[in-house]
Amino acid sequence: MDKPIRPFAHAIDGRIVANKKLVNVDDRHLTPGNKEGSQRAFTTVFAPAKPGSAYKDIHEGLGGKITPVEGSTKQTWINFGDAQRAQYYVASYSEQHIKSDLKQSFNIAQQAADVGRIMQERKKAKGKSSGFSSMKTALEAHKARKNRNQFQLQAPSLFINSQTATREKIASQRMNAWGDAGPVIRGFDVENKTTREILMSSVVEEDKKATRSEVINVDQNKAANQVGVSGKGKQHLFKGILPSSLGSVVFNPQNMSDQFSKTSGQVSSLNHFEKKYGLFSTVGVVARLNQPSPNRPTVAAESIVDRRSKRPRRERK
């Protein structure tokens, strides 16, 4: 029989106990789960991961069992009860997706324009030099220009320097097209006893070595009940997750793949999630992240590029 994780006695009201530094846990900020005797927890993933992936995700399998995709030894970040915090990470990850999309589209457009200019220049020079305006030679010339640093890609100003209304339009277009390719909120019910044990065993990172805790409390000055769990602490958490309680939130559930549906439990829209927890529009949150300063030039809405490119590379954690 497995021994339970060691509970460190932290006071919910914030008093320092046993010479350990303050952790930001508060049972007043917990949200009741969909099933009686449980609390709702969330994790937001950058994009859904396949079983066996090196990226972080949570799936629901046969019999409703909920498991971590990347295994039990790696750290998983869990947010107990704070739907707004889960939304914030959707917005933050979405902004990264959008900027990467636009950068790749803009880079392709710049390189195509350079190849076109080379072809025009060679066409004008035809008969005066050995140059020829074929696509092949133009591409070779473009590659040579890049190697000699005579051609450098410019950073796109679209979205970064746009007004809020334009950024909202871009965000809405992109996020609506992703389906299950963009950020996903995974929500699940954790039995009350396990929730309390996880939160009360958490320590700040600098106390981790001395206490040998496998539950790290983060956001000491921000949102309460944010933890990273690994090792036996993580195994303990997943044993306390109620089967068939997984819910997955995406921007547009109409664009889901069959594989995503099989492992995602009950799928709902981001709009439904916002209404359920009384949140502002996530598109609006995305549009207001890292807004440009007022003296920067702005980009008009009609300049919006309507095409999705490759998703940005994720770090393996």
PDB file of C-alpha atoms in Angstrom:
ATOM      1  CA  MET A   1       0.000   0.000   0.000  1.00  0.00           C
ATOM      2  CA  ASP A   2       1.385   3.427  -1.033  1.00  0.00           C
ATOM      3  CA  LYS A   3       2.136   5.854   1.729  1.00  0.00           C
ATOM      4  CA  PRO A   4       0.297   9.187   1.400  1.00  0.00           C
ATOM      5  CA  ILE A   5       2.376  12.258   0.651  1.00  0.00           C
ATOM      6  CA  ARG A   6       3.633  14.015   3.735  1.00  0.00           C
ATOM      7  CA  PRO A   7       1.311  16.907   4.659  1.00  0.00           C
ATOM      8  CA  PHE A   8       3.166  20.048   5.725  1.00  0.00           C
ATOM      9  CA  ALA A   9       1.009  22.122   8.056  1.00  0.00           C
ATOM     10  CA  HIS A  10       0.629  25.464   6.306  1.00  0.00           C
ATOM     11  CA  ALA A  11      -2.065  27.764   7.620  1.00  0.00           C
ATOM     12  CA  ILE A  12      -4.698  28.757   5.084  1.00  0.00           C
ATOM     13  CA  ASP A  13      -4.840  32.251   6.564  1.00  0.00           C
ATOM     14  CA  GLY A  14      -1.177  32.781   5.661  1.00  0.00           C
ATOM     15  CA  ARG A  15       0.618  32.288   8.975  1.00  0.00           C
ATOM     16  CA  ILE A  16       4.168  30.934   8.753  1.00  0.00           C
ATOM     17  CA  VAL A  17       4.414  27.398  10.129  1.00  0.00           C
ATOM     18  CA  ALA A  18       7.471  25.222  10.852  1.00  0.00           C
ATOM     19  CA  ASN A  19       9.972  27.838   9.624  1.00  0.00           C
ATOM     20  CA  LYS A  20       8.822  27.552   6.005  1.00  0.00           C
ATOM     21  CA  LYS A  21       8.148  30.536   3.794  1.00  0.00           C
ATOM     22  CA  LEU A  22       4.613  31.630   2.982  1.00  0.00           C
ATOM     23  CA  VAL A  23       2.650  29.748   0.378  1.00  0.00           C
ATOM     24  CA  ASN A  24      -0.290  31.299  -1.430  1.00  0.00           C
ATOM     25  CA  VAL A  25      -3.076  28.806  -0.738  1.00  0.00           C
ATOM     26  CA  ASP A  26      -6.601  29.766   0.270  1.00  0.00           C
ATOM     27  CA  ASP A  27      -9.635  27.485   0.488  1.00  0.00           C
ATOM     28  CA  ARG A  28     -11.949  30.466  -0.090  1.00  0.00           C
ATOM     29  CA  HIS A  29     -10.745  30.570  -3.708  1.00  0.00           C
ATOM     30  CA  LEU A  30     -11.601  26.957  -4.502  1.00  0.00           C
ATOM     31  CA  THR A  31     -14.424  26.092  -6.906  1.00  0.00           C
ATOM     32  CA  PRO A  32     -16.706  23.097  -6.237  1.00  0.00           C
ATOM     33  CA  GLY A  33     -16.351  20.322  -8.786  1.00  0.00           C
ATOM     34  CA  ASN A  34     -19.129  19.040 -11.011  1.00  0.00           C
ATOM     35  CA  LYS A  35     -19.321  15.960  -8.771  1.00  0.00           C
ATOM     36  CA  GLU A  36     -20.145  16.133  -5.066  1.00  0.00           C
ATOM     37  CA  GLY A  37     -17.208  16.017  -2.655  1.00  0.00           C
ATOM     38  CA  SER A  38     -14.712  17.465  -5.132  1.00  0.00           C
ATOM     39  CA  GLN A  39     -13.022  20.680  -6.202  1.00  0.00           C
ATOM     40  CA  ARG A  40     -12.513  21.800  -9.791  1.00  0.00           C
ATOM     41  CA  ALA A  41      -8.942  22.122 -11.035  1.00  0.00           C
ATOM     42  CA  PHE A  42      -7.574  23.358 -14.358  1.00  0.00           C
ATOM     43  CA  THR A  43      -4.484  23.184 -16.482  1.00  0.00           C
ATOM     44  CA  THR A  44      -4.005  25.073 -19.754  1.00  0.00           C
ATOM     45  CA  VAL A  45      -1.891  23.434 -22.452  1.00  0.00           C
ATOM     46  CA  PHE A  46      -0.200  25.268 -25.329  1.00  0.00           C
ATOM     47  CA  ALA A  47      -1.771  22.820 -27.791  1.00  0.00           C
ATOM     48  CA  PRO A  48      -3.159  19.270 -27.452  1.00  0.00           C
ATOM     49  CA  ALA A  49      -0.520  16.540 -27.323  1.00  0.00           C
ATOM     50  CA  LYS A  50      -0.770  12.983 -28.576  1.00  0.00           C
ATOM     51  CA  PRO A  51      -0.331  10.027 -26.201  1.00  0.00           C
ATOM     52  CA  GLY A  52       3.364   9.430 -25.554  1.00  0.00           C
ATOM     53  CA  SER A  53       4.245  13.006 -26.464  1.00  0.00           C
ATOM     54  CA  ALA A  54       7.049  14.923 -24.766  1.00  0.00           C
ATOM     55  CA  TYR A  55       4.675  17.867 -24.372  1.00  0.00           C
ATOM     56  CA  LYS A  56       2.349  18.351 -21.422  1.00  0.00           C
ATOM     57  CA  ASP A  57      -1.323  17.425 -21.568  1.00  0.00           C
ATOM     58  CA  ILE A  58      -4.011  15.488 -19.720  1.00  0.00           C
ATOM     59  CA  HIS A  59      -6.229  12.846 -21.330  1.00  0.00           C
ATOM     60  CA  GLU A  60      -9.270  10.795 -20.400  1.00  0.00           C
ATOM     61  CA  GLY A  61      -9.018   7.156 -21.471  1.00  0.00           C
ATOM     62  CA  LEU A  62     -10.944   3.922 -21.181  1.00  0.00           C
ATOM     63  CA  GLY A  63     -13.239   3.719 -18.178  1.00  0.00           C
ATOM     64  CA  GLY A  64     -12.947   7.475 -17.718  1.00  0.00           C
ATOM     65  CA  LYS A  65      -9.468   7.261 -16.179  1.00  0.00           C
ATOM     66  CA  ILE A  66      -7.661  10.593 -16.322  1.00  0.00           C
ATOM     67  CA  THR A  67      -3.897  10.473 -16.849  1.00  0.00           C
ATOM     68  CA  PRO A  68      -0.993  12.822 -17.594  1.00  0.00           C
ATOM     69  CA  VAL A  69       0.260  12.469 -21.168  1.00  0.00           C
ATOM     70  CA  GLU A  70       3.924  13.117 -20.430  1.00  0.00           C
ATOM     71  CA  GLY A  71       4.176  10.570 -17.612  1.00  0.00           C
ATOM     72  CA  SER A  72       4.242  10.738 -13.828  1.00  0.00           C
ATOM     73  CA  THR A  73       7.834  11.882 -13.280  1.00  0.00           C
ATOM     74  CA  LYS A  74       7.642  15.291 -14.995  1.00  0.00           C
ATOM     75  CA  GLN A  75       6.129  18.356 -13.409  1.00  0.00           C
ATOM     76  CA  THR A  76       2.527  19.277 -14.209  1.00  0.00           C
ATOM     77  CA  TRP A  77       1.145  22.714 -13.392  1.00  0.00           C
ATOM     78  CA  ILE A  78      -2.269  22.701 -11.781  1.00  0.00           C
ATOM     79  CA  ASN A  79      -4.577  25.615 -10.988  1.00  0.00           C
ATOM     80  CA  PHE A  80      -7.143  24.857  -8.303  1.00  0.00           C
ATOM     81  CA  GLY A  81     -10.359  26.787  -8.782  1.00  0.00           C
ATOM     82  CA  ASP A  82      -9.244  29.884 -10.705  1.00  0.00           C
ATOM     83  CA  ALA A  83     -10.989  29.927 -14.095  1.00  0.00           C
ATOM     84  CA  GLN A  84      -9.683  33.410 -14.841  1.00  0.00           C
ATOM     85  CA  ARG A  85      -6.100  32.188 -14.441  1.00  0.00           C
ATOM     86  CA  ALA A  86      -6.815  29.336 -16.868  1.00  0.00           C
ATOM     87  CA  GLN A  87      -8.220  31.902 -19.305  1.00  0.00           C
ATOM     88  CA  TYR A  88      -5.149  34.118 -18.925  1.00  0.00           C
ATOM     89  CA  TYR A  89      -2.901  31.305 -20.135  1.00  0.00           C
ATOM     90  CA  VAL A  90      -5.217  30.670 -23.093  1.00  0.00           C
ATOM     91  CA  ALA A  91      -4.806  34.344 -23.999  1.00  0.00           C
ATOM     92  CA  SER A  92      -1.041  34.304 -23.471  1.00  0.00           C
ATOM     93  CA  TYR A  93      -0.538  31.143 -25.544  1.00  0.00           C
ATOM     94  CA  SER A  94      -2.941  32.418 -28.220  1.00  0.00           C
ATOM     95  CA  GLU A  95      -0.918  35.605 -28.601  1.00  0.00           C
ATOM     96  CA  GLN A  96       2.204  33.485 -29.163  1.00  0.00           C
ATOM     97  CA  HIS A  97       0.384  31.392 -31.794  1.00  0.00           C
ATOM     98  CA  ILE A  98      -0.900  34.499 -33.592  1.00  0.00           C
ATOM     99  CA  LYS A  99       2.470  36.274 -33.667  1.00  0.00           C
ATOM    100  CA  SER A 100       4.148  33.117 -34.968  1.00  0.00           C
ATOM    101  CA  ASP A 101       1.481  32.692 -37.668  1.00  0.00           C
ATOM    102  CA  LEU A 102       1.831  36.265 -38.853  1.00  0.00           C
ATOM    103  CA  LYS A 103       5.618  36.174 -38.738  1.00  0.00           C
ATOM    104  CA  GLN A 104       5.774  33.071 -40.918  1.00  0.00           C
ATOM    105  CA  SER A 105       3.208  34.457 -43.366  1.00  0.00           C
ATOM    106  CA  PHE A 106       5.077  37.774 -43.528  1.00  0.00           C
ATOM    107  CA  ASN A 107       8.446  36.039 -43.987  1.00  0.00           C
ATOM    108  CA  ILE A 108       7.079  33.996 -46.900  1.00  0.00           C
ATOM    109  CA  ALA A 109       5.636  37.157 -48.471  1.00  0.00           C
ATOM    110  CA  GLN A 110       8.963  39.035 -48.116  1.00  0.00           C
ATOM    111  CA  GLN A 111      10.955  36.226 -49.700  1.00  0.00           C
ATOM    112  CA  ALA A 112       8.462  35.841 -52.547  1.00  0.00           C
ATOM    113  CA  ALA A 113       8.647  39.594 -53.190  1.00  0.00           C
ATOM    114  CA  ASP A 114      12.457  39.465 -53.300  1.00  0.00           C
ATOM    115  CA  VAL A 115      12.416  36.575 -55.781  1.00  0.00           C
ATOM    116  CA  GLY A 116       9.934  38.545 -57.910  1.00  0.00           C
ATOM    117  CA  ARG A 117      12.190  41.620 -57.888  1.00  0.00           C
ATOM    118  CA  ILE A 118      15.176  39.517 -58.956  1.00  0.00           C
ATOM    119  CA  MET A 119      13.183  38.044 -61.847  1.00  0.00           C
ATOM    120  CA  GLN A 120      12.124  41.530 -62.969  1.00  0.00           C
ATOM    121  CA  GLU A 121      15.679  42.859 -62.756  1.00  0.00           C
ATOM    122  CA  ARG A 122      17.031  39.912 -64.774  1.00  0.00           C
ATOM    123  CA  LYS A 123      14.270  40.283 -67.332  1.00  0.00           C
ATOM    124  CA  LYS A 124      15.220  43.937 -67.885  1.00  0.00           C
ATOM    125  CA  ALA A 125      18.885  42.975 -68.170  1.00  0.00           C
ATOM    126  CA  LYS A 126      18.224  40.156 -70.678  1.00  0.00           C
ATOM    127  CA  GLY A 127      20.569  40.446 -73.654  1.00  0.00           C
ATOM    128  CA  LYS A 128      22.956  42.668 -71.711  1.00  0.00           C
ATOM    129  CA  SER A 129      24.264  39.939 -69.410  1.00  0.00           C
ATOM    130  CA  SER A 130      24.267  36.195 -68.996  1.00  0.00           C
ATOM    131  CA  GLY A 131      21.399  36.438 -66.490  1.00  0.00           C
ATOM    132  CA  PHE A 132      18.103  34.670 -67.143  1.00  0.00           C
ATOM    133  CA  SER A 133      14.784  35.358 -65.497  1.00  0.00           C
ATOM    134  CA  SER A 134      13.804  31.757 -64.675  1.00  0.00           C
ATOM    135  CA  MET A 135      12.356  30.916 -61.261  1.00  0.00           C
ATOM    136  CA  LYS A 136      15.237  28.535 -60.590  1.00  0.00           C
ATOM    137  CA  THR A 137      17.972  31.113 -61.114  1.00  0.00           C
ATOM    138  CA  ALA A 138      15.988  33.754 -59.215  1.00  0.00           C
ATOM    139  CA  LEU A 139      15.676  31.424 -56.212  1.00  0.00           C
ATOM    140  CA  GLU A 140      19.410  30.693 -56.373  1.00  0.00           C
ATOM    141  CA  ALA A 141      20.152  34.403 -56.493  1.00  0.00           C
ATOM    142  CA  HIS A 142      17.836  35.017 -53.545  1.00  0.00           C
ATOM    143  CA  LYS A 143      19.575  32.285 -51.562  1.00  0.00           C
ATOM    144  CA  ALA A 144      22.966  33.800 -52.371  1.00  0.00           C
ATOM    145  CA  ARG A 145      21.749  37.224 -51.223  1.00  0.00           C
ATOM    146  CA  LYS A 146      20.642  35.708 -47.912  1.00  0.00           C
ATOM    147  CA  ASN A 147      24.001  33.978 -47.438  1.00  0.00           C
ATOM    148  CA  ARG A 148      25.804  37.289 -48.018  1.00  0.00           C
ATOM    149  CA  ASN A 149      23.445  39.065 -45.583  1.00  0.00           C
ATOM    150  CA  GLN A 150      22.192  41.253 -48.427  1.00  0.00           C
ATOM    151  CA  PHE A 151      18.631  40.174 -47.669  1.00  0.00           C
ATOM    152  CA  GLN A 152      17.259  40.172 -44.132  1.00  0.00           C
ATOM    153  CA  LEU A 153      13.730  39.429 -43.017  1.00  0.00           C
ATOM    154  CA  GLN A 154      11.903  42.271 -41.309  1.00  0.00           C
ATOM    155  CA  ALA A 155       9.740  41.715 -38.248  1.00  0.00           C
ATOM    156  CA  PRO A 156       6.013  42.043 -39.004  1.00  0.00           C
ATOM    157  CA  SER A 157       4.281  45.087 -37.558  1.00  0.00           C
ATOM    158  CA  LEU A 158       0.831  43.585 -38.022  1.00  0.00           C
ATOM    159  CA  PHE A 159      -0.855  42.803 -34.692  1.00  0.00           C
ATOM    160  CA  ILE A 160       2.124  44.022 -32.660  1.00  0.00           C
ATOM    161  CA  ASN A 161       1.508  47.664 -33.585  1.00  0.00           C
ATOM    162  CA  SER A 162      -2.207  47.450 -34.373  1.00  0.00           C
ATOM    163  CA  GLN A 163      -5.048  49.172 -32.549  1.00  0.00           C
ATOM    164  CA  THR A 164      -7.136  47.114 -30.123  1.00  0.00           C
ATOM    165  CA  ALA A 165     -10.056  46.734 -32.574  1.00  0.00           C
ATOM    166  CA  THR A 166      -7.731  45.398 -35.251  1.00  0.00           C
ATOM    167  CA  ARG A 167      -6.045  43.036 -32.810  1.00  0.00           C
ATOM    168  CA  GLU A 168      -9.456  41.710 -31.745  1.00  0.00           C
ATOM    169  CA  LYS A 169     -10.376  41.025 -35.375  1.00  0.00           C
ATOM    170  CA  ILE A 170      -7.097  39.197 -36.003  1.00  0.00           C
ATOM    171  CA  ALA A 171      -7.421  37.191 -32.774  1.00  0.00           C
ATOM    172  CA  SER A 172     -11.011  36.206 -33.531  1.00  0.00           C
ATOM    173  CA  GLN A 173     -10.146  35.027 -37.062  1.00  0.00           C
ATOM    174  CA  ARG A 174      -7.153  33.004 -35.952  1.00  0.00           C
ATOM    175  CA  MET A 175      -8.659  31.443 -32.859  1.00  0.00           C
ATOM    176  CA  ASN A 176     -11.860  30.501 -34.672  1.00  0.00           C
ATOM    177  CA  ALA A 177      -9.819  28.613 -37.291  1.00  0.00           C
ATOM    178  CA  TRP A 178      -7.740  26.586 -34.833  1.00  0.00           C
ATOM    179  CA  GLY A 179     -10.326  24.188 -33.470  1.00  0.00           C
ATOM    180  CA  ASP A 180      -8.252  21.747 -31.421  1.00  0.00           C
ATOM    181  CA  ALA A 181      -4.936  23.038 -32.789  1.00  0.00           C
ATOM    182  CA  GLY A 182      -4.633  25.944 -30.374  1.00  0.00           C
ATOM    183  CA  PRO A 183      -4.546  26.250 -26.559  1.00  0.00           C
ATOM    184  CA  VAL A 184      -6.852  23.976 -24.564  1.00  0.00           C
ATOM    185  CA  ILE A 185      -8.131  24.263 -20.999  1.00  0.00           C
ATOM    186  CA  ARG A 186      -8.378  20.885 -19.280  1.00  0.00           C
ATOM    187  CA  GLY A 187     -10.670  20.902 -16.259  1.00  0.00           C
ATOM    188  CA  PHE A 188     -11.255  17.988 -13.856  1.00  0.00           C
ATOM    189  CA  ASP A 189     -12.650  17.196 -10.423  1.00  0.00           C
ATOM    190  CA  VAL A 190     -10.278  16.377  -7.555  1.00  0.00           C
ATOM    191  CA  GLU A 191     -11.710  14.849  -4.391  1.00  0.00           C
ATOM    192  CA  ASN A 192     -11.699  17.267  -1.462  1.00  0.00           C
ATOM    193  CA  LYS A 193      -9.247  15.252   0.651  1.00  0.00           C
ATOM    194  CA  THR A 194      -6.673  15.087  -2.146  1.00  0.00           C
ATOM    195  CA  THR A 195      -7.105  18.779  -2.950  1.00  0.00           C
ATOM    196  CA  ARG A 196      -6.355  19.736   0.646  1.00  0.00           C
ATOM    197  CA  GLU A 197      -3.391  17.360   0.896  1.00  0.00           C
ATOM    198  CA  ILE A 198      -1.838  18.723  -2.298  1.00  0.00           C
ATOM    199  CA  LEU A 199      -2.271  22.365  -1.313  1.00  0.00           C
ATOM    200  CA  MET A 200      -1.154  21.838   2.288  1.00  0.00           C
ATOM    201  CA  SER A 201       1.963  19.956   1.204  1.00  0.00           C
ATOM    202  CA  SER A 202       3.083  22.698  -1.160  1.00  0.00           C
ATOM    203  CA  VAL A 203       6.194  24.772  -0.486  1.00  0.00           C
ATOM    204  CA  VAL A 204       7.912  27.604  -2.310  1.00  0.00           C
ATOM    205  CA  GLU A 205      10.700  26.468  -4.604  1.00  0.00           C
ATOM    206  CA  GLU A 206      13.550  27.502  -2.326  1.00  0.00           C
ATOM    207  CA  ASP A 207      12.118  25.249   0.413  1.00  0.00           C
ATOM    208  CA  LYS A 208      11.807  22.266  -1.905  1.00  0.00           C
ATOM    209  CA  LYS A 209      15.198  20.733  -1.154  1.00  0.00           C
ATOM    210  CA  ALA A 210      14.952  21.049   2.634  1.00  0.00           C
ATOM    211  CA  THR A 211      11.426  19.675   2.806  1.00  0.00           C
ATOM    212  CA  ARG A 212      11.719  17.176  -0.075  1.00  0.00           C
ATOM    213  CA  SER A 213       8.236  18.251  -1.155  1.00  0.00           C
ATOM    214  CA  GLU A 214       7.123  17.349  -4.664  1.00  0.00           C
ATOM    215  CA  VAL A 215       4.476  20.055  -4.707  1.00  0.00           C
ATOM    216  CA  ILE A 216       5.695  23.562  -5.543  1.00  0.00           C
ATOM    217  CA  ASN A 217       3.518  26.605  -4.881  1.00  0.00           C
ATOM    218  CA  VAL A 218       3.899  29.398  -7.431  1.00  0.00           C
ATOM    219  CA  ASP A 219       2.473  32.906  -7.878  1.00  0.00           C
ATOM    220  CA  GLN A 220       3.075  33.865  -4.256  1.00  0.00           C
ATOM    221  CA  ASN A 221       1.957  37.431  -4.983  1.00  0.00           C
ATOM    222  CA  LYS A 222      -0.697  36.659  -7.613  1.00  0.00           C
ATOM    223  CA  ALA A 223      -3.289  33.889  -7.886  1.00  0.00           C
ATOM    224  CA  ALA A 224      -3.784  31.482  -4.993  1.00  0.00           C
ATOM    225  CA  ASN A 225      -3.669  27.683  -5.272  1.00  0.00           C
ATOM    226  CA  GLN A 226      -1.272  27.422  -8.249  1.00  0.00           C
ATOM    227  CA  VAL A 227       1.003  24.394  -7.926  1.00  0.00           C
ATOM    228  CA  GLY A 228       3.463  22.270  -9.846  1.00  0.00           C
ATOM    229  CA  VAL A 229       3.367  18.574  -8.942  1.00  0.00           C
ATOM    230  CA  SER A 230       5.813  15.796  -9.768  1.00  0.00           C
ATOM    231  CA  GLY A 231       6.897  12.352  -8.602  1.00  0.00           C
ATOM    232  CA  LYS A 232       4.804  10.788  -5.837  1.00  0.00           C
ATOM    233  CA  GLY A 233       2.931  14.048  -5.354  1.00  0.00           C
ATOM    234  CA  LYS A 234       1.761  13.855  -8.943  1.00  0.00           C
ATOM    235  CA  GLN A 235       0.800  10.191  -8.614  1.00  0.00           C
ATOM    236  CA  HIS A 236      -1.183  11.082  -5.500  1.00  0.00           C
ATOM    237  CA  LEU A 237      -2.987  13.902  -7.311  1.00  0.00           C
ATOM    238  CA  PHE A 238      -4.056  11.742 -10.257  1.00  0.00           C
ATOM    239  CA  LYS A 239      -5.332   9.012  -7.927  1.00  0.00           C
ATOM    240  CA  GLY A 240      -7.599  11.636  -6.422  1.00  0.00           C
ATOM    241  CA  ILE A 241      -8.999  12.853  -9.772  1.00  0.00           C
ATOM    242  CA  LEU A 242     -12.523  11.549 -10.235  1.00  0.00           C
ATOM    243  CA  PRO A 243     -12.992   9.364 -13.333  1.00  0.00           C
ATOM    244  CA  SER A 244     -14.984  10.734 -16.281  1.00  0.00           C
ATOM    245  CA  SER A 245     -14.719  14.291 -14.954  1.00  0.00           C
ATOM    246  CA  LEU A 246     -12.438  15.711 -17.671  1.00  0.00           C
ATOM    247  CA  GLY A 247     -13.727  18.705 -19.577  1.00  0.00           C
ATOM    248  CA  SER A 248     -11.853  20.344 -22.446  1.00  0.00           C
ATOM    249  CA  VAL A 249     -12.364  23.928 -23.571  1.00  0.00           C
ATOM    250  CA  VAL A 250     -11.480  25.060 -27.114  1.00  0.00           C
ATOM    251  CA  PHE A 251     -12.354  28.191 -29.060  1.00  0.00           C
ATOM    252  CA  ASN A 252     -14.384  26.406 -31.734  1.00  0.00           C
ATOM    253  CA  PRO A 253     -15.541  22.829 -30.956  1.00  0.00           C
ATOM    254  CA  GLN A 254     -16.813  22.480 -34.541  1.00  0.00           C
ATOM    255  CA  ASN A 255     -13.225  22.083 -35.805  1.00  0.00           C
ATOM    256  CA  MET A 256     -12.248  19.067 -33.676  1.00  0.00           C
ATOM    257  CA  SER A 257     -10.487  15.942 -34.908  1.00  0.00           C
ATOM    258  CA  ASP A 258     -11.740  12.474 -33.975  1.00  0.00           C
ATOM    259  CA  GLN A 259      -8.515  11.760 -32.082  1.00  0.00           C
ATOM    260  CA  PHE A 260      -8.971  14.884 -29.976  1.00  0.00           C
ATOM    261  CA  SER A 261     -12.568  13.947 -29.142  1.00  0.00           C
ATOM    262  CA  LYS A 262     -11.573  10.447 -28.003  1.00  0.00           C
ATOM    263  CA  THR A 263      -9.293  11.694 -25.226  1.00  0.00           C
ATOM    264  CA  SER A 264     -10.865  15.008 -24.213  1.00  0.00           C
ATOM    265  CA  GLY A 265     -13.945  14.103 -22.182  1.00  0.00           C
ATOM    266  CA  GLN A 266     -16.741  16.649 -22.406  1.00  0.00           C
ATOM    267  CA  VAL A 267     -15.751  19.329 -24.948  1.00  0.00           C
ATOM    268  CA  SER A 268     -17.188  22.841 -24.736  1.00  0.00           C
ATOM    269  CA  SER A 269     -16.508  26.227 -26.285  1.00  0.00           C
ATOM    270  CA  LEU A 270     -14.436  29.016 -24.802  1.00  0.00           C
ATOM    271  CA  ASN A 271     -17.521  31.229 -25.030  1.00  0.00           C
ATOM    272  CA  HIS A 272     -19.451  28.782 -22.805  1.00  0.00           C
ATOM    273  CA  PHE A 273     -16.528  28.705 -20.321  1.00  0.00           C
ATOM    274  CA  GLU A 274     -16.485  32.517 -20.182  1.00  0.00           C
ATOM    275  CA  LYS A 275     -20.225  32.696 -19.457  1.00  0.00           C
ATOM    276  CA  LYS A 276     -20.113  29.905 -16.870  1.00  0.00           C
ATOM    277  CA  TYR A 277     -17.418  31.647 -14.806  1.00  0.00           C
ATOM    278  CA  GLY A 278     -18.403  35.251 -15.528  1.00  0.00           C
ATOM    279  CA  LEU A 279     -15.273  36.138 -17.524  1.00  0.00           C
ATOM    280  CA  PHE A 280     -14.640  38.850 -20.095  1.00  0.00           C
ATOM    281  CA  SER A 281     -14.096  37.841 -23.728  1.00  0.00           C
ATOM    282  CA  THR A 282     -10.793  35.985 -24.190  1.00  0.00           C
ATOM    283  CA  VAL A 283     -10.413  37.608 -27.612  1.00  0.00           C
ATOM    284  CA  GLY A 284     -10.483  40.964 -25.844  1.00  0.00           C
ATOM    285  CA  VAL A 285      -7.894  39.770 -23.334  1.00  0.00           C
ATOM    286  CA  VAL A 286      -5.612  38.650 -26.193  1.00  0.00           C
ATOM    287  CA  ALA A 287      -6.040  42.015 -27.935  1.00  0.00           C
ATOM    288  CA  ARG A 288      -4.951  43.909 -24.825  1.00  0.00           C
ATOM    289  CA  LEU A 289      -1.891  41.813 -23.949  1.00  0.00           C
ATOM    290  CA  ASN A 290       1.383  43.722 -24.415  1.00  0.00           C
ATOM    291  CA  GLN A 291      -0.349  46.563 -26.217  1.00  0.00           C
ATOM    292  CA  PRO A 292       1.882  48.953 -28.175  1.00  0.00           C
ATOM    293  CA  SER A 293       2.634  52.417 -26.861  1.00  0.00           C
ATOM    294  CA  PRO A 294       0.394  55.212 -28.230  1.00  0.00           C
ATOM    295  CA  ASN A 295       3.214  56.830 -30.254  1.00  0.00           C
ATOM    296  CA  ARG A 296       3.845  53.713 -32.371  1.00  0.00           C
ATOM    297  CA  PRO A 297       2.386  53.577 -35.894  1.00  0.00           C
ATOM    298  CA  THR A 298      -0.790  51.504 -36.179  1.00  0.00           C
ATOM    299  CA  VAL A 299      -1.911  49.014 -38.802  1.00  0.00           C
ATOM    300  CA  ALA A 300      -5.356  49.228 -40.394  1.00  0.00           C
ATOM    301  CA  ALA A 301      -7.844  46.351 -40.111  1.00  0.00           C
ATOM    302  CA  GLU A 302      -7.930  45.870 -43.898  1.00  0.00           C
ATOM    303  CA  SER A 303      -4.251  44.800 -43.792  1.00  0.00           C
ATOM    304  CA  ILE A 304      -5.097  41.613 -41.892  1.00  0.00           C
ATOM    305  CA  VAL A 305      -3.612  38.416 -43.324  1.00  0.00           C
ATOM    306  CA  ASP A 306      -6.269  35.709 -43.358  1.00  0.00           C
ATOM    307  CA  ARG A 307      -4.086  32.627 -43.513  1.00  0.00           C
ATOM    308  CA  ARG A 308      -2.811  30.258 -40.835  1.00  0.00           C
ATOM    309  CA  SER A 309       0.709  28.936 -41.023  1.00  0.00           C
ATOM    310  CA  LYS A 310       2.671  26.489 -38.903  1.00  0.00           C
ATOM    311  CA  ARG A 311       2.211  26.634 -35.147  1.00  0.00           C
ATOM    312  CA  PRO A 312       5.161  27.937 -33.090  1.00  0.00           C
ATOM    313  CA  ARG A 313       7.579  25.459 -31.641  1.00  0.00           C
ATOM    314  CA  ARG A 314       6.953  24.553 -28.013  1.00  0.00           C
ATOM    315  CA  GLU A 315       9.620  24.002 -25.447  1.00  0.00           C
ATOM    316  CA  ARG A 316       9.860  20.488 -24.098  1.00  0.00           C
ATOM    317  CA  LYS A 317       9.536  20.669 -20.354  1.00  0.00           C
TER     318      LYS A 317
END
